[in-house]
XYZ file of C-alpha atoms in Angstrom:
741
model
C 55.061 8.485 -46.295
C 53.398 10.337 -43.429
C 50.911 8.660 -41.113
C 47.703 9.934 -42.657
C 48.598 9.656 -46.317
C 48.979 5.854 -46.477
C 45.353 5.604 -45.307
C 44.342 8.200 -47.911
C 46.118 6.326 -50.714
C 43.627 5.598 -53.539
C 42.927 1.882 -54.020
C 43.490 2.399 -57.737
C 47.254 2.640 -57.103
C 47.466 -0.635 -55.191
C 44.791 -2.873 -56.695
C 44.568 -1.915 -60.343
C 41.752 -0.240 -62.233
C 39.136 -2.980 -62.580
C 39.047 -4.037 -58.903
C 39.260 -0.438 -57.632
C 36.382 0.602 -59.933
C 34.094 -2.186 -58.664
C 35.008 -1.370 -55.040
C 34.228 2.318 -55.557
C 30.965 1.827 -57.459
C 29.454 -1.105 -55.587
C 30.965 -1.014 -52.098
C 31.738 2.715 -51.714
C 35.385 1.921 -50.937
C 37.861 4.419 -52.384
C 40.968 4.530 -50.185
C 43.201 2.156 -48.237
C 41.502 3.399 -45.055
C 38.046 2.605 -46.469
C 39.097 -0.961 -47.246
C 40.731 -1.493 -43.849
C 37.444 -0.395 -42.256
C 35.474 -2.829 -44.441
C 35.299 -5.477 -41.730
C 34.449 -9.171 -42.197
C 30.757 -9.902 -41.638
C 31.557 -13.288 -40.098
C 34.268 -15.938 -40.075
C 34.161 -19.440 -41.470
C 35.742 -21.893 -39.114
C 38.106 -24.470 -40.451
C 38.637 -27.118 -37.844
C 41.984 -28.560 -36.846
C 43.221 -31.355 -39.105
C 41.118 -34.433 -38.302
C 41.475 -38.093 -39.313
C 38.529 -39.414 -41.317
C 37.923 -42.096 -38.688
C 37.392 -39.412 -35.974
C 35.061 -36.962 -37.698
C 32.649 -35.234 -35.288
C 29.132 -34.578 -36.588
C 27.960 -30.949 -37.127
C 31.413 -29.477 -36.592
C 33.776 -27.608 -38.874
C 36.696 -29.816 -39.812
C 39.715 -29.821 -42.072
C 40.832 -33.157 -43.514
C 43.941 -34.090 -45.479
C 43.058 -36.945 -47.804
C 43.422 -38.539 -51.214
C 40.715 -38.748 -53.871
C 39.742 -42.407 -54.306
C 36.899 -41.908 -56.736
C 34.896 -39.101 -58.406
C 31.716 -39.450 -60.455
C 28.968 -37.208 -61.831
C 25.398 -38.375 -61.231
C 22.305 -37.029 -62.953
C 18.959 -36.520 -61.217
C 15.610 -34.837 -61.871
C 15.333 -36.479 -65.329
C 18.788 -35.345 -66.318
C 18.165 -31.674 -65.471
C 20.282 -31.754 -62.302
C 23.931 -32.721 -61.806
C 25.708 -33.890 -58.699
C 29.423 -34.618 -58.268
C 30.235 -37.228 -55.631
C 33.854 -37.607 -54.538
C 35.102 -40.341 -52.192
C 38.145 -39.555 -50.028
C 40.436 -41.825 -48.072
C 43.269 -41.134 -45.620
C 44.102 -44.676 -44.481
C 41.902 -44.335 -41.359
C 38.512 -44.122 -43.016
C 36.461 -42.868 -45.977
C 34.384 -39.707 -46.512
C 32.056 -38.514 -49.237
C 32.071 -34.991 -50.715
C 29.161 -33.661 -52.711
C 28.924 -30.676 -55.105
C 25.739 -29.537 -56.897
C 24.703 -27.430 -59.881
C 27.202 -25.013 -61.392
C 29.551 -25.828 -58.511
C 30.515 -29.207 -60.070
C 32.656 -28.019 -63.006
C 35.857 -26.908 -61.276
C 36.117 -29.784 -58.727
C 35.274 -32.282 -61.490
C 38.356 -31.129 -63.417
C 40.638 -30.926 -60.369
C 39.663 -33.725 -57.980
C 40.955 -36.650 -59.989
C 41.623 -40.055 -58.385
C 45.050 -40.076 -56.730
C 45.143 -36.268 -56.088
C 45.911 -35.185 -52.544
C 44.227 -32.096 -51.076
C 42.914 -30.450 -47.918
C 39.160 -30.072 -47.557
C 37.283 -27.866 -45.069
C 33.572 -27.885 -44.282
C 30.877 -28.877 -41.829
C 30.259 -32.598 -41.304
C 26.703 -33.745 -42.000
C 25.007 -37.113 -42.571
C 23.146 -38.156 -45.715
C 21.786 -41.677 -46.266
C 23.567 -42.768 -43.075
C 26.940 -41.691 -44.559
C 29.078 -38.803 -43.320
C 29.654 -36.127 -45.925
C 30.903 -32.594 -46.592
C 28.684 -30.556 -48.929
C 30.486 -27.993 -51.121
C 33.695 -27.944 -49.038
C 36.469 -25.445 -49.741
C 39.655 -27.219 -50.726
C 43.292 -26.672 -51.599
C 45.254 -29.094 -53.813
C 48.677 -30.203 -52.524
C 51.817 -31.129 -54.347
C 52.370 -34.635 -52.996
C 56.014 -34.656 -54.149
C 57.100 -31.845 -51.758
C 56.490 -32.991 -48.146
C 57.685 -29.701 -46.546
C 55.453 -27.588 -48.725
C 52.516 -29.863 -47.934
C 53.147 -29.511 -44.170
C 53.375 -25.706 -44.478
C 50.192 -25.571 -46.544
C 48.359 -27.715 -43.997
C 49.433 -25.389 -41.160
C 48.311 -22.313 -43.082
C 44.990 -23.827 -44.157
C 43.718 -25.865 -41.202
C 42.361 -24.433 -37.975
C 42.052 -20.949 -39.501
C 39.200 -18.470 -39.163
C 38.434 -17.486 -42.725
C 37.006 -13.924 -42.957
C 33.809 -13.596 -45.006
C 33.429 -9.982 -46.229
C 30.311 -8.057 -47.204
C 30.601 -8.559 -50.973
C 28.710 -7.784 -54.172
C 27.868 -9.694 -57.336
C 30.879 -8.244 -59.146
C 33.396 -8.978 -56.377
C 33.182 -11.965 -54.074
C 34.537 -12.317 -50.561
C 37.785 -14.123 -51.362
C 38.821 -11.426 -53.878
C 38.110 -8.771 -51.242
C 40.249 -10.821 -48.818
C 43.125 -10.781 -51.352
C 42.772 -7.000 -51.716
C 42.834 -6.636 -47.903
C 46.067 -8.666 -47.831
C 47.582 -6.107 -50.202
C 46.712 -3.117 -47.974
C 47.096 -4.753 -44.551
C 50.684 -3.464 -44.019
C 49.196 0.086 -43.971
C 47.323 -0.811 -40.763
C 50.557 0.182 -38.983
C 49.876 3.788 -40.070
C 46.404 3.973 -38.532
C 45.804 7.257 -36.706
C 44.558 6.320 -33.245
C 41.656 8.583 -32.187
C 41.578 7.454 -28.546
C 43.536 9.582 -26.063
C 46.367 7.530 -24.541
C 44.943 7.763 -21.005
C 41.535 6.470 -22.133
C 43.166 3.637 -24.098
C 45.260 2.574 -21.135
C 42.422 3.013 -18.624
C 40.121 0.697 -20.556
C 42.860 -1.760 -21.552
C 42.220 -1.499 -25.288
C 44.276 -3.219 -27.977
C 46.275 -0.650 -30.038
C 44.427 0.272 -33.247
C 46.933 -1.234 -35.761
C 46.773 -4.521 -33.850
C 42.944 -4.394 -33.756
C 42.840 -3.973 -37.546
C 45.204 -6.929 -38.053
C 43.179 -9.070 -35.666
C 39.815 -8.247 -37.220
C 41.008 -9.104 -40.739
C 43.336 -12.024 -39.981
C 42.420 -13.494 -36.580
C 44.258 -16.538 -35.266
C 41.611 -17.269 -32.610
C 38.081 -16.270 -31.640
C 39.585 -14.218 -28.794
C 41.386 -12.109 -31.443
C 38.028 -11.325 -33.059
C 36.456 -10.339 -29.713
C 39.441 -8.131 -28.874
C 39.355 -6.361 -32.203
C 35.589 -5.872 -32.198
C 35.594 -4.387 -28.695
C 38.224 -1.847 -29.733
C 36.704 -0.922 -33.117
C 33.200 -0.538 -31.666
C 34.583 1.859 -29.107
C 36.258 3.965 -31.761
C 33.025 4.358 -33.695
C 30.927 5.182 -30.641
C 33.527 7.547 -29.212
C 34.268 9.548 -32.381
C 30.547 10.016 -33.051
C 29.872 11.054 -29.445
C 32.776 13.552 -29.544
C 31.274 15.062 -32.698
C 27.885 15.360 -30.975
C 29.389 16.715 -27.748
C 31.220 19.401 -29.758
C 27.962 20.280 -31.496
C 26.222 20.643 -28.126
C 29.143 22.727 -26.826
C 29.044 25.017 -29.889
C 25.310 25.548 -29.307
C 25.991 26.681 -25.747
C 28.278 29.378 -27.177
C 25.523 30.903 -29.343
C 23.724 33.949 -27.937
C 19.972 33.825 -27.287
C 17.491 36.029 -25.486
C 16.664 34.564 -22.063
C 12.877 34.158 -21.750
C 12.025 34.019 -18.058
C 8.516 33.405 -16.651
C 6.614 36.565 -15.671
C 4.315 36.667 -12.609
C 0.600 37.184 -13.344
C 1.145 36.835 -17.047
C -0.463 34.664 -19.707
C 0.954 31.449 -18.245
C -0.474 32.067 -14.776
C -3.851 33.008 -16.264
C -3.800 29.838 -18.391
C -2.806 27.567 -15.486
C -5.557 29.087 -13.331
C -8.274 28.084 -15.801
C -7.065 24.514 -16.404
C -9.834 22.068 -15.406
C -7.267 19.478 -14.245
C -3.874 19.352 -12.570
C -0.728 18.613 -14.528
C 0.872 15.187 -14.072
C 4.128 14.951 -12.161
C 5.857 14.196 -15.464
C 4.443 17.333 -17.092
C 5.565 19.451 -14.113
C 9.068 17.972 -14.204
C 9.523 18.380 -17.978
C 8.075 21.915 -17.878
C 10.667 22.848 -15.255
C 13.501 21.455 -17.454
C 12.197 23.555 -20.353
C 11.711 26.730 -18.263
C 15.276 26.386 -16.925
C 16.581 26.142 -20.499
C 14.506 29.112 -21.686
C 15.930 31.245 -18.874
C 19.519 30.895 -20.155
C 21.262 33.154 -22.638
C 22.071 30.418 -25.123
C 19.502 28.563 -27.226
C 17.650 25.604 -25.741
C 17.969 22.418 -27.835
C 15.626 19.900 -26.290
C 13.926 16.741 -27.538
C 10.586 16.070 -25.848
C 9.493 12.496 -26.369
C 6.263 11.233 -24.973
C 3.747 8.540 -25.604
C 0.719 9.360 -27.705
C -1.604 11.224 -25.337
C 0.982 11.938 -22.634
C 0.268 15.669 -22.915
C 3.229 16.933 -24.972
C 1.109 19.665 -26.589
C 0.177 20.984 -23.137
C 3.855 21.160 -22.124
C 4.790 22.855 -25.416
C 1.948 25.365 -25.071
C 3.064 26.356 -21.566
C 6.586 26.927 -22.949
C 5.139 29.086 -25.747
C 3.090 31.148 -23.261
C 6.215 31.739 -21.150
C 8.014 33.116 -24.215
C 5.045 35.367 -25.092
C 5.014 36.631 -21.472
C 8.690 37.498 -21.899
C 7.954 39.608 -24.988
C 8.760 37.044 -27.674
C 6.816 35.022 -30.221
C 6.537 31.255 -30.577
C 6.101 29.223 -33.758
C 4.915 25.633 -33.933
C 5.821 23.711 -37.079
C 3.569 20.733 -37.957
C 4.210 18.230 -40.774
C 0.730 18.311 -42.378
C -2.135 20.779 -42.797
C -4.537 18.436 -40.969
C -2.203 18.408 -37.988
C -1.534 22.164 -38.081
C -5.298 22.808 -38.097
C -5.791 20.282 -35.302
C -3.107 21.950 -33.141
C -4.554 25.396 -33.860
C -8.030 24.223 -32.911
C -6.973 22.454 -29.693
C -4.659 25.293 -28.568
C -7.293 28.010 -29.109
C -9.855 25.833 -27.284
C -7.474 25.259 -24.354
C -6.664 28.988 -24.145
C -10.233 30.261 -24.591
C -10.426 34.081 -24.336
C -6.618 34.182 -23.773
C -6.236 33.341 -27.481
C -8.221 36.434 -28.498
C -5.818 39.194 -27.530
C -6.876 42.541 -28.977
C -10.316 41.205 -29.953
C -13.678 42.074 -28.507
C -14.322 39.746 -25.561
C -10.676 38.698 -25.513
C -8.617 38.848 -22.334
C -6.428 41.930 -21.810
C -3.617 39.516 -20.946
C -4.283 37.474 -24.103
C -2.460 37.202 -27.393
C -3.467 36.284 -30.918
C -2.985 32.665 -32.033
C -2.783 32.487 -35.824
C -2.721 29.630 -38.315
C -0.577 29.753 -41.448
C -0.855 27.017 -44.096
C -0.323 26.861 -47.848
C -4.002 26.496 -48.708
C -5.317 29.540 -46.815
C -7.199 32.251 -48.701
C -5.265 35.424 -49.621
C -7.067 37.718 -47.175
C -6.600 35.405 -44.164
C -2.985 34.846 -45.140
C -2.272 38.568 -45.475
C -3.786 39.210 -42.044
C -1.754 36.374 -40.452
C 1.500 37.729 -41.954
C 0.652 41.215 -40.692
C -0.091 39.885 -37.182
C 3.307 38.166 -37.129
C 5.408 41.084 -38.310
C 3.728 43.562 -35.916
C 3.949 41.164 -32.984
C 0.162 41.205 -32.549
C 0.224 37.385 -32.784
C 2.285 35.824 -30.019
C 1.750 32.268 -31.282
C 1.678 30.953 -34.850
C 0.957 27.380 -35.843
C 1.679 26.289 -39.362
C 3.130 23.910 -41.902
C 6.310 24.548 -43.880
C 4.455 27.609 -45.238
C 6.001 29.279 -42.139
C 9.434 28.924 -43.711
C 8.764 31.013 -46.837
C 10.715 34.253 -47.261
C 7.562 36.405 -47.000
C 7.027 35.280 -43.399
C 8.643 37.692 -40.944
C 8.432 37.817 -37.175
C 8.505 40.723 -34.781
C 10.679 38.755 -32.321
C 10.813 34.978 -32.713
C 11.828 33.444 -29.390
C 10.850 29.763 -29.579
C 10.434 27.197 -32.358
C 8.488 24.027 -31.516
C 8.868 21.272 -34.127
C 6.260 18.521 -34.007
C 7.221 15.053 -35.265
C 10.813 16.018 -36.017
C 11.586 12.994 -38.205
C 9.343 14.424 -40.928
C 11.390 17.578 -41.396
C 14.717 18.072 -43.099
C 17.550 20.023 -41.555
C 17.117 22.875 -44.031
C 13.465 23.438 -43.102
C 14.204 23.630 -39.411
C 17.207 25.912 -39.887
C 15.286 28.201 -42.248
C 12.691 28.794 -39.520
C 15.332 29.308 -36.846
C 17.097 31.901 -39.000
C 13.998 34.134 -38.731
C 14.917 35.144 -35.178
C 17.036 38.254 -34.470
C 19.171 35.882 -32.427
C 18.915 32.083 -32.588
C 15.549 31.180 -31.020
C 15.132 28.371 -28.488
C 14.226 25.007 -30.035
C 11.891 22.315 -28.714
C 11.546 19.162 -30.827
C 8.600 16.847 -30.064
C 8.067 13.248 -31.076
C 5.432 10.686 -30.158
C 7.594 7.885 -31.554
C 9.315 6.481 -28.495
C 13.025 6.300 -29.153
C 15.199 3.773 -27.327
C 17.875 5.452 -25.237
C 20.727 4.333 -27.480
C 19.110 5.737 -30.612
C 18.369 8.995 -28.802
C 22.072 9.145 -27.847
C 23.232 8.634 -31.434
C 20.522 9.989 -33.737
C 19.439 12.897 -31.532
C 22.716 13.109 -29.648
C 23.019 16.880 -29.994
C 19.742 17.446 -28.101
C 19.056 17.216 -24.400
C 16.212 14.755 -23.863
C 13.043 14.986 -21.776
C 10.655 12.044 -21.536
C 6.940 12.116 -20.663
C 6.115 8.543 -19.767
C 3.024 9.057 -17.605
C -0.446 9.165 -19.129
C -2.779 11.847 -17.760
C -5.441 10.679 -15.272
C -8.721 9.565 -16.808
C -7.062 7.890 -19.797
C -8.504 4.472 -20.534
C -6.727 1.236 -21.344
C -6.729 0.035 -24.961
C -7.332 -3.665 -25.700
C -5.566 -4.836 -28.867
C -6.197 -8.051 -30.815
C -4.916 -9.574 -34.052
C -7.723 -10.567 -36.453
C -6.499 -13.341 -38.816
C -8.824 -12.535 -41.738
C -7.544 -15.293 -44.043
C -7.535 -18.224 -41.589
C -10.673 -17.152 -39.718
C -12.979 -14.947 -41.834
C -15.672 -15.078 -39.103
C -13.238 -13.097 -36.857
C -13.395 -10.208 -39.351
C -17.210 -10.373 -39.387
C -17.105 -10.165 -35.584
C -14.757 -7.145 -35.807
C -17.389 -5.205 -37.781
C -20.030 -6.273 -35.247
C -17.831 -4.816 -32.482
C -17.610 -1.520 -34.397
C -21.405 -1.457 -34.710
C -21.736 -2.150 -30.940
C -19.407 0.763 -30.114
C -21.481 3.097 -32.307
C -24.717 1.861 -30.720
C -23.205 2.731 -27.335
C -22.770 6.318 -28.502
C -19.104 6.067 -29.554
C -17.231 6.361 -32.868
C -14.642 4.327 -34.771
C -11.735 4.637 -37.193
C -10.937 2.193 -39.994
C -7.400 2.637 -41.336
C -6.190 1.428 -44.761
C -2.714 1.657 -46.310
C -3.883 3.100 -49.652
C -6.339 5.715 -50.956
C -7.449 3.831 -54.084
C -8.386 6.827 -56.234
C -7.763 7.321 -59.946
C -4.675 9.487 -59.436
C -3.071 6.666 -57.475
C -4.030 4.097 -60.106
C -2.543 6.305 -62.836
C 0.708 6.562 -60.911
C 0.812 2.772 -60.538
C 0.398 0.158 -63.275
C -2.099 1.067 -66.005
C -4.772 -0.921 -67.800
C -6.844 -4.030 -67.395
C -3.940 -6.424 -68.001
C -2.148 -5.080 -64.937
C -5.303 -5.415 -62.836
C -5.785 -8.966 -64.044
C -2.173 -9.898 -63.259
C -2.467 -8.306 -59.849
C -5.692 -10.219 -59.071
C -4.051 -13.506 -60.106
C -0.965 -12.734 -58.015
C -3.072 -11.914 -54.971
C -4.920 -15.216 -55.227
C -1.603 -17.052 -55.172
C -0.010 -14.884 -52.501
C -1.821 -12.234 -50.409
C 1.532 -10.406 -49.959
C 1.496 -9.611 -53.686
C -1.973 -8.125 -53.915
C -2.211 -4.334 -53.720
C -2.865 -3.042 -50.183
C -6.508 -2.434 -49.248
C -7.769 1.027 -50.130
C -9.851 3.611 -48.249
C -12.361 4.284 -51.036
C -13.010 0.591 -51.730
C -13.325 -0.437 -48.068
C -15.597 2.552 -47.270
C -17.824 1.553 -50.172
C -17.987 -2.095 -49.043
C -18.771 -1.116 -45.440
C -21.564 1.300 -46.441
C -23.219 -1.441 -48.517
C -22.481 -4.321 -46.172
C -21.260 -4.746 -42.599
C -21.881 -1.113 -41.499
C -24.946 -0.299 -43.638
C -27.093 2.351 -41.994
C -24.196 4.026 -40.158
C -22.666 7.329 -41.194
C -19.350 6.325 -42.871
C -17.004 9.051 -44.225
C -13.519 8.998 -45.765
C -10.408 11.075 -45.031
C -7.150 11.009 -46.980
C -4.288 13.268 -48.025
C -5.520 13.962 -51.549
C -8.772 15.623 -50.490
C -9.110 19.404 -50.668
C -8.043 20.950 -47.321
C -11.510 22.474 -46.734
C -13.115 19.089 -47.369
C -10.666 17.383 -44.982
C -11.297 20.003 -42.348
C -15.062 19.636 -42.752
C -14.929 15.820 -42.336
C -12.639 16.103 -39.315
C -14.859 18.750 -37.732
C -17.997 16.619 -38.207
C -16.228 13.544 -36.836
C -15.028 15.524 -33.807
C -18.595 16.818 -33.303
C -19.961 13.261 -33.325
C -21.921 13.602 -36.599
C -19.879 10.844 -38.308
C -19.955 7.310 -36.867
C -17.039 5.728 -38.722
C -14.074 7.446 -40.359
C -12.261 5.362 -43.006
C -8.854 6.975 -43.414
C -5.229 6.611 -44.418
C -2.487 7.333 -41.901
C -3.303 11.067 -42.068
C -4.919 10.428 -38.687
C -1.656 9.004 -37.318
C -0.535 12.124 -35.523
C -2.390 14.595 -33.396
C -6.035 13.905 -34.264
C -7.883 14.069 -30.962
C -11.452 12.769 -30.710
C -12.063 11.459 -27.156
C -15.357 9.856 -28.187
C -13.624 7.532 -30.712
C -13.167 4.197 -28.943
C -12.559 1.607 -31.679
C -10.020 1.297 -34.474
C -9.781 -1.396 -37.138
C -6.469 -1.387 -39.036
C -6.751 -3.241 -42.362
C -3.619 -4.963 -43.744
C -2.007 -4.123 -40.420
C 1.104 -6.122 -41.367
C 1.901 -3.467 -43.997
C 2.572 -0.852 -41.297
C 5.627 -0.577 -39.057
C 5.486 -1.256 -35.322
C 5.852 2.423 -34.342
C 3.198 3.460 -36.846
C 0.712 0.914 -35.486
C 1.397 2.164 -31.968
C 0.871 5.770 -33.098
C -2.405 4.904 -34.830
C -3.688 2.945 -31.851
C -3.083 6.019 -29.685
C -5.991 7.746 -31.437
C -8.531 5.663 -29.448
C -9.072 5.398 -25.694
C -8.487 9.142 -25.333
C -11.614 9.637 -23.255
C -13.080 7.853 -20.249
C -14.367 4.802 -22.200
C -11.943 1.920 -22.862
C -10.370 1.690 -26.318
C -10.291 -1.239 -28.732
C -7.762 -1.760 -31.533
C -8.180 -4.627 -34.025
C -5.204 -5.482 -36.247
C -6.549 -7.220 -39.370
C -4.042 -9.304 -41.308
C -3.927 -11.991 -43.969
C -0.308 -12.835 -43.112
C 0.476 -16.451 -42.287
C 0.460 -17.338 -38.598
C 4.145 -18.305 -38.571
C 5.327 -15.230 -40.520
C 7.507 -12.429 -39.073
C 4.686 -9.994 -39.972
C 2.295 -11.794 -37.657
C 4.945 -11.958 -34.910
C 5.244 -8.171 -35.197
C 1.477 -7.703 -34.865
C 1.342 -10.014 -31.852
C 4.065 -7.916 -30.205
C 1.996 -4.747 -30.753
C -1.128 -6.435 -29.382
C 0.771 -7.660 -26.320
C 1.985 -4.318 -24.929
C 1.006 -0.646 -24.767
C 4.548 0.367 -23.789
C 5.873 2.380 -26.720
C 9.476 2.155 -25.549
C 9.264 -1.639 -25.410
C 7.739 -1.655 -28.907
C 10.383 0.676 -30.309
C 12.982 -1.754 -29.021
C 11.234 -4.690 -30.736
C 10.938 -2.595 -33.894
C 14.624 -1.785 -33.816
C 15.627 -5.394 -33.240
C 13.567 -6.491 -36.220
C 14.588 -3.774 -38.636
C 18.157 -3.306 -37.373
C 19.497 0.192 -37.170
C 20.154 0.651 -40.906
C 16.485 1.376 -41.510
C 16.014 3.195 -38.254
C 18.744 5.703 -38.885
C 17.320 6.042 -42.366
C 18.493 8.114 -45.277
C 18.344 11.391 -43.373
C 21.209 10.172 -41.271
C 23.170 8.390 -43.975
C 26.311 9.927 -42.526
C 26.079 8.022 -39.292
C 25.196 4.885 -41.144
C 28.230 5.022 -43.369
C 30.408 5.566 -40.325
C 28.909 2.779 -38.170
C 30.365 -0.481 -39.411
C 30.968 -2.392 -36.214
C 28.647 -0.697 -33.739
C 25.002 -1.788 -33.596
C 22.801 0.823 -31.976
C 20.500 -1.750 -30.425
C 23.052 -4.133 -28.915
C 25.773 -1.778 -27.746
C 23.937 0.449 -25.303
C 26.678 0.229 -22.662
C 29.419 1.100 -25.156
C 27.467 4.118 -26.434
C 26.641 5.372 -22.919
C 30.251 5.008 -21.733
C 31.612 6.639 -24.898
C 29.218 9.556 -24.448
C 30.436 10.092 -20.895
C 34.098 10.103 -21.947
C 33.337 12.376 -24.913
C 31.514 14.942 -22.759
C 34.429 15.095 -20.301
C 37.025 15.480 -23.076
C 35.115 18.236 -24.900
C 34.457 20.125 -21.646
C 38.198 20.113 -20.899
C 39.374 20.862 -24.452
C 36.556 22.040 -26.782
C 38.893 22.573 -29.757
C 40.742 19.267 -29.113
C 44.020 21.194 -29.270
C 45.803 18.560 -27.209
C 44.356 15.659 -29.193
C 45.517 16.174 -32.803
C 44.877 12.496 -33.713
C 41.266 12.707 -32.584
C 40.887 15.936 -34.570
C 42.248 14.236 -37.699
C 39.879 11.276 -37.433
C 36.949 13.590 -36.710
C 37.712 15.676 -39.794
C 37.689 12.500 -41.894
C 34.366 11.361 -40.402
C 32.696 14.738 -40.718
C 33.009 15.386 -44.380
C 30.171 17.478 -45.742
C 27.514 14.722 -45.985
C 28.040 13.500 -42.470
C 28.107 17.005 -41.065
C 24.517 17.265 -42.314
C 23.516 14.151 -40.403
C 24.656 15.801 -37.202
C 22.416 18.724 -38.014
C 19.390 16.502 -37.735
C 18.752 17.235 -34.061
């Protein structure tokens, strides 16, 4: 059998139909290789054989003893059963206890006089030492040699506990692993020999043996170090090859032009750019000037001036004869960007119009809800090249939309777009256009290196001058209702001082939403009862209900309006415009305001049911206030219990304004499974040992090695093993993950 095929062997052949079917359906394990990469989650320690007289408290032990007595006791008025077994070994006595359904088997087997080995953790109950639910193995007392052998095999071992499912428990998975373990010898080693030797790694077959059947804790450490490296390295090679392939694509170089649009724009700016903006702009301009497409991720805190940097890049491309398209995830945001960009550009955004600048260009908006005439004009402006800049939603991707010469695509809030949408827009260029991806969700370095590993990264971490600090506080509405009353007073005070406020709720609360959820009075009644018993179970607070309560109660007399995703676009635009103009005091909204809404006069935000939002989302929302010269205030209202993880999360948000610190906390709490999300299921299914949050050094070192290897041998011609493993990792699904960039 050749080296690859034993790993590709279907489990069906080795394990039989029933087990193989459960493994395939419930654990996604199909081949010998899959099972060998299904690593133990943890190991149960069985201590060395210990005499009953010497048992240490709170430690894992293995004892060899004889059953002296076994009895079933009833409790809880006969509804509960407990099996108590007394052991003796000549040096002392020990009690075992089994509960519930776990009593049947030991009750049949642990008869007085039987000899067995028992493993478990020593605890004390009623001043007596005991083992609760120990694992055990019966011994044949007549064969002394066999008993000695069994003791050696059983005691002092690290017992692997596998990720299991209801249909297949850990010990049956362990038996299946035993059956395929000999194939570990055929593992294809992806690491080049020089790298393996240089870093002193255990050979791969040995690492697989050690991870599944360790003799010592050092074996586990050894194996983990090696297997983590493999995962990080193979993924980083895949990303490095993707970056290399991008550098081979042709693109039109877009170099800055003297006395063009950009210079005219810079000259009329009422402020100077921050050092960070200057630095990032230079990185982008350098990329735009090359003859292969830029692929850059621009991450920056809410309000760090990403739009300004992106606009300057777009103006450079227009100066160089190309067009730039900005893709926004929602209509509200597309309209907001269009409004702020045309305001920033002034007469430069009115090219070809009366009163427009002769150096100007047209800036058009394209969204799904536009009227036919406006839409037709926008499409015409794009195909003739009259419009140098277009801002739109995914309406930009439709077949009808054609460009004169698309040179740059700016994607805002990348995580909201699929690969296909981004690629469809990029395919509208005569040659691949340059790509700038923006996100206001700070991404820890390790996640950037894995999730966005095929993009070069720029970070804006300086806030522009004149930005005000934001004070954040948790308002425990259930424990201290008077705190919530005070929160509304604070909102009223802000409005009286000439400012405005947002109130954010997790739900809209309209009829369409109700119809989608549970119907009828019975459901409402059940939900009300549930919420009395447990606030977690009540439906989240809704915009329409809260707005109504505030108008009648705490904020009576103020102008309170609502904004949510199910309103007609014109209506949304009208509310947003009036809020921006200062005609609305308080805007009660869903998270539609999360990204890009810019009203410098809004200084306060109250987030209802704040524990129902993620850390990053709360940070994003909070960034909507304190955008002017007056200090911002963010109140996180929660009914969660003081000791709950939800409250701990809110306290973390209140304690720091550093988005990168918060993204790290977020990641630690959610673990990377959720962070990488469904869009990147490929990387998730390939990361079994590596944890993105804890293994920063491994990922960084693996990236360095991968870059050097791909630079020297892009096709990996001299590394056939690495090529083989890469091909297995990058089946079609996972290839799509890598396209996420």
